[in-house]
Amino acid sequence: AQSVTQPDIHITVSEGASLELRCNYSYGATPYLFWYVQSPGQGLQLLLKYFSGDTLVQGIKGFEAEFKRSQSSFNLRKPSVHWSDAAEYFCAVGVRQAGTALIFGKGTTLSVSS
Amino acid sequence: DGGITQSPKYLFRKEGQNVTLSCEQNLNHDAMYWYRQDPGQGLRLIYYSQIVNDFQKGDIAEGYSVSREKKESFPLTVTSAQKNPTAFYLCASSQDTPGTEAFFGQGTRLTVV
């Protein structure tokens, strides 16, 4: 069965510093991969997604993610973090089959210090 | 504006009572989902539905029930059999096509006292 691991429960980054959030997946083939962001008490907003092709994916709010098949990873990056980026971030996996739901990691909480 | 509407945002119920959470979408999506979110647990799938009048259990379906009588609506009932119902509940929808992203509602926070 497929699974998603986000190794970091909580990360604190200084404003203006770079950010990398880790995501590893377990799946027999290349999955569809997603990063979502959630502000407290809110729903989830899609940041970016990978289906195929270029392994470096650009998203909204200046985020990007790189798919590395050899490492089964899909890490999220941002060159310069803003205080408004403080939120919870979820990595999700979708399989190449209709009638299935996304599987989510447990999330990483990002705090931004001034 | 197209989107997913969950209501109410906050819900309080006494232990032993059933409660129904509403989810409506006007995105014309075929598939709809219910997830439960607890601190440190991520999102766990309760039920999902690909088409009207059909739905499948997710990983934590015990103590929950759903219906899908209309394409736009996918209500979730938390029954008295659910041992620990206090949580944040998220409804989502998507096209039933592999790889399409899910769109989420704003969630309902259920507190059972």
Tab-separated table of C-alpha atoms in Angstrom:
chain	number	residue	atom	x	y	z
A	1	ALA	CA	0.000	0.000	0.000
A	2	GLN	CA	1.147	3.509	-0.693
A	3	SER	CA	2.229	5.808	2.137
A	4	VAL	CA	3.667	9.255	2.704
A	5	THR	CA	6.236	10.254	5.307
A	6	GLN	CA	7.026	13.777	6.382
A	7	PRO	CA	9.993	13.320	8.730
A	8	ASP	CA	9.880	16.770	10.288
A	9	ILE	CA	6.977	17.500	12.621
A	10	HIS	CA	7.965	21.098	13.296
A	11	ILE	CA	10.498	23.426	11.652
A	12	THR	CA	11.440	26.975	12.614
A	13	VAL	CA	13.046	29.213	10.007
A	14	SER	CA	14.169	32.811	10.230
A	15	GLU	CA	12.360	35.274	8.005
A	16	GLY	CA	14.296	35.656	4.774
A	17	ALA	CA	16.048	32.310	5.132
A	18	SER	CA	15.563	29.410	2.753
A	19	LEU	CA	13.210	26.529	3.466
A	20	GLU	CA	13.105	22.865	2.592
A	21	LEU	CA	10.338	20.538	3.779
A	22	ARG	CA	10.890	16.847	3.238
A	23	CYS	CA	8.474	14.302	1.836
A	24	ASN	CA	9.095	10.639	1.070
A	25	TYR	CA	6.594	8.261	-0.439
A	26	SER	CA	6.187	4.560	-0.830
A	27	TYR	CA	4.519	3.345	-4.005
A	28	GLY	CA	5.313	0.724	-6.630
A	29	ALA	CA	5.131	3.121	-9.554
A	30	THR	CA	5.500	6.858	-10.025
A	31	PRO	CA	2.631	8.481	-8.190
A	32	TYR	CA	1.044	11.846	-8.567
A	33	LEU	CA	2.436	14.149	-5.879
A	34	PHE	CA	1.004	17.215	-4.228
A	35	TRP	CA	1.873	19.807	-1.621
A	36	TYR	CA	-0.907	21.564	0.280
A	37	VAL	CA	-0.801	24.348	2.866
A	38	GLN	CA	-3.217	24.889	5.749
A	39	SER	CA	-3.608	27.952	7.938
A	40	PRO	CA	-5.018	27.354	11.440
A	41	GLY	CA	-8.693	26.421	11.408
A	42	GLN	CA	-8.878	26.539	7.619
A	43	GLY	CA	-9.111	24.113	4.740
A	44	LEU	CA	-6.205	23.030	2.565
A	45	GLN	CA	-4.912	25.015	-0.394
A	46	LEU	CA	-2.955	23.409	-3.206
A	47	LEU	CA	0.594	24.775	-3.586
A	48	LEU	CA	1.806	22.617	-6.467
A	49	LYS	CA	1.555	19.211	-8.067
A	50	TYR	CA	3.676	16.781	-10.063
A	51	PHE	CA	2.210	14.513	-12.701
A	52	SER	CA	5.042	13.784	-15.114
A	53	GLY	CA	7.743	15.459	-17.132
A	54	ASP	CA	9.989	18.125	-15.651
A	55	THR	CA	10.944	17.021	-12.157
A	56	LEU	CA	11.184	20.598	-10.854
A	57	VAL	CA	7.706	21.976	-10.341
A	58	GLN	CA	6.804	25.596	-9.691
A	59	GLY	CA	3.851	26.504	-7.529
A	60	ILE	CA	2.084	29.449	-6.012
A	61	LYS	CA	3.534	31.848	-3.421
A	62	GLY	CA	7.093	31.275	-4.667
A	63	PHE	CA	7.259	27.591	-3.739
A	64	GLU	CA	8.850	24.858	-5.807
A	65	ALA	CA	9.310	21.126	-5.381
A	66	GLU	CA	11.628	18.577	-6.917
A	67	PHE	CA	10.669	14.986	-7.654
A	68	LYS	CA	13.541	12.548	-7.216
A	69	ARG	CA	12.570	9.067	-8.298
A	70	SER	CA	15.761	7.462	-6.974
A	71	GLN	CA	15.070	8.796	-3.494
A	72	SER	CA	11.257	8.498	-3.595
A	73	SER	CA	11.150	12.097	-2.503
A	74	PHE	CA	9.252	15.252	-3.325
A	75	ASN	CA	10.743	18.017	-1.195
A	76	LEU	CA	9.229	21.478	-1.033
A	77	ARG	CA	11.500	24.521	-1.184
A	78	LYS	CA	11.329	28.281	-0.977
A	79	PRO	CA	14.362	30.570	-1.380
A	80	SER	CA	13.214	33.242	1.097
A	81	VAL	CA	10.557	32.669	3.722
A	82	HIS	CA	8.071	35.351	4.716
A	83	TRP	CA	6.279	35.531	8.066
A	84	SER	CA	2.999	34.799	6.268
A	85	ASP	CA	4.338	31.362	5.266
A	86	ALA	CA	3.878	30.123	8.828
A	87	ALA	CA	1.348	27.297	8.475
A	88	GLU	CA	1.057	23.535	8.286
A	89	TYR	CA	2.228	21.834	5.125
A	90	PHE	CA	1.005	18.493	3.851
A	91	CYS	CA	2.478	16.246	1.206
A	92	ALA	CA	0.022	13.931	-0.572
A	93	VAL	CA	0.199	11.009	-2.966
A	94	GLY	CA	-2.291	10.012	-5.631
A	95	VAL	CA	-2.151	6.726	-7.489
A	96	ARG	CA	-2.672	6.181	-11.198
A	97	GLN	CA	-6.087	4.613	-10.817
A	98	ALA	CA	-9.564	6.083	-10.906
A	99	GLY	CA	-11.741	5.775	-7.857
A	100	THR	CA	-9.043	6.357	-5.270
A	101	ALA	CA	-8.417	9.120	-2.781
A	102	LEU	CA	-5.290	11.103	-1.987
A	103	ILE	CA	-3.147	9.846	0.865
A	104	PHE	CA	-1.653	12.499	3.108
A	105	GLY	CA	1.407	12.698	5.283
A	106	LYS	CA	1.102	13.819	8.890
A	107	GLY	CA	2.177	17.325	8.099
A	108	THR	CA	5.003	19.699	8.990
A	109	THR	CA	4.312	22.827	10.996
A	110	LEU	CA	6.403	25.784	9.890
A	111	SER	CA	7.143	28.609	12.296
A	112	VAL	CA	8.862	31.774	11.071
A	113	SER	CA	10.984	33.774	13.472
A	114	SER	CA	11.844	37.452	13.008
B	1	ASP	CA	-17.694	31.485	-7.223
B	2	GLY	CA	-17.213	27.756	-7.450
B	3	GLY	CA	-16.189	25.947	-4.336
B	4	ILE	CA	-16.976	23.651	-1.470
B	5	THR	CA	-19.126	24.773	1.437
B	6	GLN	CA	-19.038	23.031	4.773
B	7	SER	CA	-21.465	23.914	7.492
B	8	PRO	CA	-21.493	24.661	10.285
B	9	LYS	CA	-17.962	25.845	11.019
B	10	TYR	CA	-18.277	24.921	14.698
B	11	LEU	CA	-20.526	22.251	16.133
B	12	PHE	CA	-21.083	21.185	19.712
B	13	ARG	CA	-22.933	18.038	20.661
B	14	LYS	CA	-23.553	16.004	23.746
B	15	GLU	CA	-22.036	12.575	24.026
B	16	GLY	CA	-24.294	9.876	22.613
B	17	GLN	CA	-25.999	12.078	20.050
B	18	ASN	CA	-25.722	11.632	16.313
B	19	VAL	CA	-24.709	14.712	14.355
B	20	THR	CA	-24.642	15.441	10.613
B	21	LEU	CA	-22.027	17.610	8.922
B	22	SER	CA	-22.975	19.250	5.656
B	23	CYS	CA	-20.826	19.423	2.511
B	24	GLU	CA	-21.962	20.987	-0.759
B	25	GLN	CA	-19.942	21.625	-3.924
B	26	ASN	CA	-20.742	23.529	-7.100
B	27	LEU	CA	-17.629	22.484	-9.009
B	28	ASN	CA	-19.467	19.738	-10.902
B	29	HIS	CA	-16.998	17.218	-9.489
B	30	ASP	CA	-17.845	13.538	-9.556
B	31	ALA	CA	-15.825	12.487	-6.520
B	32	MET	CA	-16.220	13.675	-2.957
B	33	TYR	CA	-14.326	12.800	0.218
B	34	TRP	CA	-14.436	13.146	3.972
B	35	TYR	CA	-11.230	13.387	5.979
B	36	ARG	CA	-10.711	13.635	9.697
B	37	GLN	CA	-7.840	15.723	11.054
B	38	ASP	CA	-6.376	15.353	14.535
B	39	PRO	CA	-3.223	17.103	15.797
B	40	GLY	CA	-0.132	15.255	14.624
B	41	GLN	CA	-2.160	12.691	12.662
B	42	GLY	CA	-2.485	14.379	9.299
B	43	LEU	CA	-5.629	13.736	7.288
B	44	ARG	CA	-7.253	10.331	7.535
B	45	LEU	CA	-9.852	9.211	5.018
B	46	ILE	CA	-13.301	8.390	6.405
B	47	TYR	CA	-15.435	7.819	3.297
B	48	TYR	CA	-15.340	8.711	-0.369
B	49	SER	CA	-17.786	8.629	-3.236
B	50	GLN	CA	-17.071	8.481	-6.955
B	51	ILE	CA	-20.633	8.786	-8.202
B	52	VAL	CA	-24.129	9.391	-6.930
B	53	ASN	CA	-25.594	6.581	-4.813
B	54	ASP	CA	-22.218	4.910	-4.376
B	55	PHE	CA	-19.545	5.327	-1.706
B	56	GLN	CA	-16.632	3.405	-0.200
B	57	LYS	CA	-15.200	3.170	3.284
B	58	GLY	CA	-11.869	4.771	3.955
B	59	ASP	CA	-9.353	3.905	6.640
B	60	ILE	CA	-11.414	5.034	9.639
B	61	ALA	CA	-15.079	4.541	8.661
B	62	GLU	CA	-16.229	2.947	11.918
B	63	GLY	CA	-18.791	5.115	13.703
B	64	TYR	CA	-19.513	7.236	10.614
B	65	SER	CA	-22.088	7.069	7.831
B	66	VAL	CA	-22.583	8.979	4.581
B	67	SER	CA	-25.055	9.358	1.741
B	68	ARG	CA	-24.703	10.613	-1.829
B	69	GLU	CA	-28.172	11.261	-3.161
B	70	LYS	CA	-27.116	14.272	-5.219
B	71	LYS	CA	-23.912	14.993	-7.085
B	72	GLU	CA	-23.475	18.260	-5.196
B	73	SER	CA	-23.961	16.952	-1.668
B	74	PHE	CA	-22.105	14.467	0.545
B	75	PRO	CA	-23.236	14.736	4.191
B	76	LEU	CA	-21.389	12.922	6.956
B	77	THR	CA	-23.132	11.602	10.054
B	78	VAL	CA	-21.065	11.048	13.160
B	79	THR	CA	-22.909	8.424	15.141
B	80	SER	CA	-22.861	7.638	18.824
B	81	ALA	CA	-20.765	4.578	17.958
B	82	GLN	CA	-17.769	6.790	17.152
B	83	LYS	CA	-15.663	6.544	20.288
B	84	ASN	CA	-13.748	9.790	19.961
B	85	PRO	CA	-15.628	12.134	17.631
B	86	THR	CA	-14.076	15.444	18.660
B	87	ALA	CA	-11.964	16.490	15.665
B	88	PHE	CA	-11.673	18.770	12.641
B	89	TYR	CA	-13.548	17.385	9.636
B	90	LEU	CA	-12.647	18.291	6.083
B	91	CYS	CA	-14.701	17.664	2.974
B	92	ALA	CA	-13.091	17.634	-0.457
B	93	SER	CA	-14.030	17.029	-4.064
B	94	SER	CA	-12.246	16.270	-7.313
B	95	GLN	CA	-12.747	15.062	-10.832
B	96	ASP	CA	-12.644	11.285	-10.741
B	97	THR	CA	-9.597	11.193	-12.954
B	98	PRO	CA	-6.232	9.871	-11.788
B	99	GLY	CA	-3.925	12.619	-10.730
B	100	THR	CA	-6.396	15.422	-10.317
B	101	GLU	CA	-6.073	17.419	-7.165
B	102	ALA	CA	-8.673	17.600	-4.436
B	103	PHE	CA	-10.318	20.891	-3.521
B	104	PHE	CA	-11.148	21.390	0.137
B	105	GLY	CA	-13.847	23.089	2.145
B	106	GLN	CA	-13.064	25.230	5.183
B	107	GLY	CA	-13.759	22.437	7.637
B	108	THR	CA	-16.090	21.806	10.555
B	109	ARG	CA	-14.764	21.586	14.068
B	110	LEU	CA	-16.871	19.143	16.053
B	111	THR	CA	-16.656	19.132	19.826
B	112	VAL	CA	-18.477	16.488	21.809
B	113	VAL	CA	-19.015	17.259	25.463
